[in-house]
mmCIF file of C-alpha atoms in Angstrom:
data_model
loop_
_atom_site.group_PDB
_atom_site.id
_atom_site.type_symbol
_atom_site.label_atom_id
_atom_site.label_comp_id
_atom_site.label_asym_id
_atom_site.label_seq_id
_atom_site.Cartn_x
_atom_site.Cartn_y
_atom_site.Cartn_z
ATOM 1 C CA MET G 173 -89.869 2.307 62.769
ATOM 2 C CA GLU G 174 -92.532 4.069 64.819
ATOM 3 C CA ILE G 175 -91.925 7.719 65.701
ATOM 4 C CA SER G 176 -93.311 9.016 68.997
ATOM 5 C CA ASP G 177 -95.818 11.885 69.025
ATOM 6 C CA ARG G 178 -93.556 13.444 71.692
ATOM 7 C CA LEU G 179 -90.693 13.853 69.201
ATOM 8 C CA LEU G 180 -89.296 17.397 69.464
ATOM 9 C CA CYS G 181 -86.946 17.278 66.481
ATOM 10 C CA LEU G 182 -85.442 14.943 63.931
ATOM 11 C CA PHE G 183 -82.356 15.837 61.936
ATOM 12 C CA SER G 184 -79.133 14.445 60.509
ATOM 13 C CA GLY G 185 -75.952 15.381 62.280
ATOM 14 C CA HIS G 186 -72.504 14.248 63.273
ATOM 15 C CA VAL G 187 -71.257 12.733 66.517
ATOM 16 C CA GLU G 188 -67.959 14.195 67.714
ATOM 17 C CA GLU G 189 -65.621 12.562 70.188
ATOM 18 C CA ARG G 190 -64.349 15.013 72.827
ATOM 19 C CA GLU G 191 -61.964 13.700 75.466
ATOM 20 C CA ASP G 192 -63.967 10.996 77.296
ATOM 21 C CA SER G 193 -67.418 11.756 75.847
ATOM 22 C CA TYR G 194 -69.334 12.154 72.608
ATOM 23 C CA VAL G 195 -71.177 15.316 71.568
ATOM 24 C CA VAL G 196 -74.130 15.801 69.214
ATOM 25 C CA GLU G 197 -74.903 19.443 68.494
ATOM 26 C CA VAL G 198 -78.554 20.239 67.864
ATOM 27 C CA PRO G 199 -78.925 23.283 65.590
ATOM 28 C CA GLU G 200 -81.270 25.881 67.104
ATOM 29 C CA ARG G 201 -83.295 25.969 63.870
ATOM 30 C CA GLU G 202 -84.315 22.346 64.565
ATOM 31 C CA LEU G 203 -86.058 23.177 67.841
ATOM 32 C CA ASP G 204 -89.019 25.110 69.102
ATOM 33 C CA VAL G 205 -86.806 26.563 71.817
ATOM 34 C CA GLY G 206 -89.793 27.251 74.078
ATOM 35 C CA ALA G 207 -90.353 23.487 74.334
ATOM 36 C CA LEU G 208 -86.993 23.007 76.072
ATOM 37 C CA SER G 209 -85.974 23.965 79.551
ATOM 38 C CA GLU G 210 -82.416 24.525 80.719
ATOM 39 C CA GLY G 211 -81.241 21.611 82.809
ATOM 40 C CA GLY G 212 -84.058 19.406 81.514
ATOM 41 C CA THR G 213 -83.466 15.781 80.625
ATOM 42 C CA TYR G 214 -84.268 14.597 77.110
ATOM 43 C CA ARG G 215 -83.909 11.303 75.273
ATOM 44 C CA VAL G 216 -81.689 11.167 72.209
ATOM 45 C CA ALA G 217 -81.818 8.332 69.692
ATOM 46 C CA LEU G 218 -78.901 7.765 67.355
ATOM 47 C CA LEU G 219 -79.598 5.896 64.137
ATOM 48 C CA SER G 220 -76.903 4.806 61.735
ATOM 49 C CA ASP G 221 -77.057 6.280 58.259
ATOM 50 C CA GLY G 222 -75.976 2.894 56.913
ATOM 51 C CA SER G 223 -72.393 3.949 56.257
ATOM 52 C CA SER G 224 -69.394 1.971 57.453
ATOM 53 C CA PRO G 225 -68.823 2.078 61.221
ATOM 54 C CA ASP G 226 -65.074 2.374 60.559
ATOM 55 C CA PRO G 227 -64.207 6.036 61.331
ATOM 56 C CA SER G 228 -61.468 5.989 58.708
ATOM 57 C CA THR G 229 -64.112 5.430 56.022
ATOM 58 C CA ALA G 230 -66.843 7.661 57.496
ATOM 59 C CA ASP G 231 -68.283 10.503 55.439
ATOM 60 C CA THR G 232 -66.055 13.495 56.043
ATOM 61 C CA ALA G 233 -67.272 15.707 53.239
ATOM 62 C CA THR G 234 -66.574 19.345 53.891
ATOM 63 C CA GLY G 235 -67.666 22.581 52.342
ATOM 64 C CA PRO G 236 -65.725 25.791 51.721
ATOM 65 C CA GLY G 237 -63.462 26.684 54.618
ATOM 66 C CA GLY G 238 -63.396 23.081 55.841
ATOM 67 C CA ASP G 239 -66.880 23.212 57.388
ATOM 68 C CA ARG G 240 -68.921 20.012 57.305
ATOM 69 C CA HIS G 241 -72.023 20.269 55.175
ATOM 70 C CA GLU G 242 -75.378 18.648 55.836
ATOM 71 C CA PRO G 243 -76.664 15.866 53.596
ATOM 72 C CA GLU G 244 -78.673 16.920 50.578
ATOM 73 C CA PRO G 245 -82.478 16.908 50.982
ATOM 74 C CA PRO G 246 -84.029 13.613 49.792
ATOM 75 C CA VAL G 247 -86.526 15.433 47.522
ATOM 76 C CA ASP G 248 -86.305 17.733 44.511
ATOM 77 C CA GLU G 249 -88.725 20.321 43.152
ATOM 78 C CA GLY G 250 -91.261 18.596 40.921
ATOM 79 C CA ASP G 251 -91.066 15.231 42.741
ATOM 80 C CA ARG G 252 -94.415 13.565 43.359
ATOM 81 C CA ARG G 253 -95.091 11.350 46.379
ATOM 82 C CA GLU G 254 -98.090 9.634 47.912
ATOM 83 C CA VAL G 255 -97.930 10.429 51.641
ATOM 84 C CA GLU G 256 -99.988 10.421 54.808
ATOM 85 C CA ILE G 257 -100.224 13.667 56.772
ATOM 86 C CA ASP G 258 -98.697 12.897 60.186
ATOM 87 C CA ALA G 259 -99.508 16.103 62.056
ATOM 88 C CA ILE G 260 -100.743 19.662 61.775
ATOM 89 C CA GLY G 261 -98.149 22.400 62.384
ATOM 90 C CA ASP G 262 -98.480 25.591 64.394
ATOM 91 C CA GLN G 263 -99.605 27.500 61.279
ATOM 92 C CA GLY G 264 -102.336 24.924 60.460
ATOM 93 C CA ASP G 265 -100.440 23.259 57.602
ATOM 94 C CA GLY G 266 -100.159 19.488 57.252
ATOM 95 C CA ILE G 267 -96.801 17.896 57.979
ATOM 96 C CA THR G 268 -95.452 14.635 56.596
ATOM 97 C CA ARG G 269 -92.019 13.023 56.731
ATOM 98 C CA VAL G 270 -90.173 11.242 53.952
ATOM 99 C CA GLU G 271 -86.737 9.584 53.861
ATOM 100 C CA ARG G 272 -84.493 10.213 56.896
ATOM 101 C CA GLY G 273 -87.427 11.935 58.624
ATOM 102 C CA PHE G 274 -87.176 14.909 56.263
ATOM 103 C CA VAL G 275 -90.153 17.236 56.860
ATOM 104 C CA VAL G 276 -92.518 18.261 54.050
ATOM 105 C CA VAL G 277 -95.155 20.935 54.743
ATOM 106 C CA VAL G 278 -98.435 20.490 52.855
ATOM 107 C CA PRO G 279 -101.014 23.299 53.232
ATOM 108 C CA GLU G 280 -104.759 22.627 53.263
ATOM 109 C CA THR G 281 -104.555 19.037 54.498
ATOM 110 C CA ASP G 282 -105.857 17.182 57.550
ATOM 111 C CA GLN G 283 -104.036 14.832 59.912
ATOM 112 C CA GLY G 284 -104.406 11.226 58.697
ATOM 113 C CA GLU G 285 -105.246 12.289 55.149
ATOM 114 C CA ARG G 286 -103.520 10.424 52.301
ATOM 115 C CA VAL G 287 -102.574 12.662 49.403
ATOM 116 C CA THR G 288 -100.359 12.757 46.355
ATOM 117 C CA ILE G 289 -98.135 15.810 46.587
ATOM 118 C CA GLU G 290 -95.811 17.686 44.275
ATOM 119 C CA ILE G 291 -92.752 19.300 45.834
ATOM 120 C CA THR G 292 -92.738 23.040 45.059
ATOM 121 C CA ASP G 293 -89.859 24.376 47.179
ATOM 122 C CA VAL G 294 -86.878 22.598 48.754
ATOM 123 C CA ARG G 295 -84.712 24.016 51.522
ATOM 124 C CA GLN G 296 -81.901 22.366 53.470
ATOM 125 C CA ASN G 297 -84.108 21.068 56.292
ATOM 126 C CA VAL G 298 -87.697 21.332 54.994
ATOM 127 C CA ALA G 299 -89.673 21.177 51.754
ATOM 128 C CA PHE G 300 -93.070 22.538 50.734
ATOM 129 C CA ALA G 301 -95.602 20.805 48.522
ATOM 130 C CA ASP G 302 -99.027 21.191 46.946
ATOM 131 C CA VAL G 303 -101.725 18.519 46.849
ATOM 132 C CA VAL G 304 -102.291 17.101 43.364
ATOM 133 C CA GLU G 305 -104.685 14.303 44.392
ATOM 134 C CA ARG G 306 -106.615 13.381 47.560
ATOM 135 C CA HIS G 307 -107.141 9.768 48.638
ATOM 136 C CA ASP G 308 -109.266 8.199 51.380
ATOM 137 C CA HIS G 309 -108.596 9.070 55.031
ATOM 138 C CA PHE G 310 -107.174 6.215 57.101
ATOM 139 C CA GLY G 311 -107.133 7.990 60.474
#
């Protein structure tokens, strides 16, 4: 699947049915709020997570107090991956995406660079990694 350079955010969430419509809530932490304008029109793509389409068998895992919890990050501290740096973030760090579009920030890298990384810190919606080996640029 090709991901557009115009992508504003990518996250896992739940679709809720409300009366005669469906609602997807986008957590504020997923957006650079300045990039959005009230009343603007945006495209939303919904991709199945591969689970059963039958709502009676859908994942309904909840946390304390009955709140839904987000899926676990697809990486753990100490994991090593060979990746290509997709973009450079606002702070000048390289950004790559792994399973489910999960973002990994890799300092001191260039866009298009292929590197082997080691995950050093994992948070719910982002991970951080150090370069352990540099490969040839493809971009």
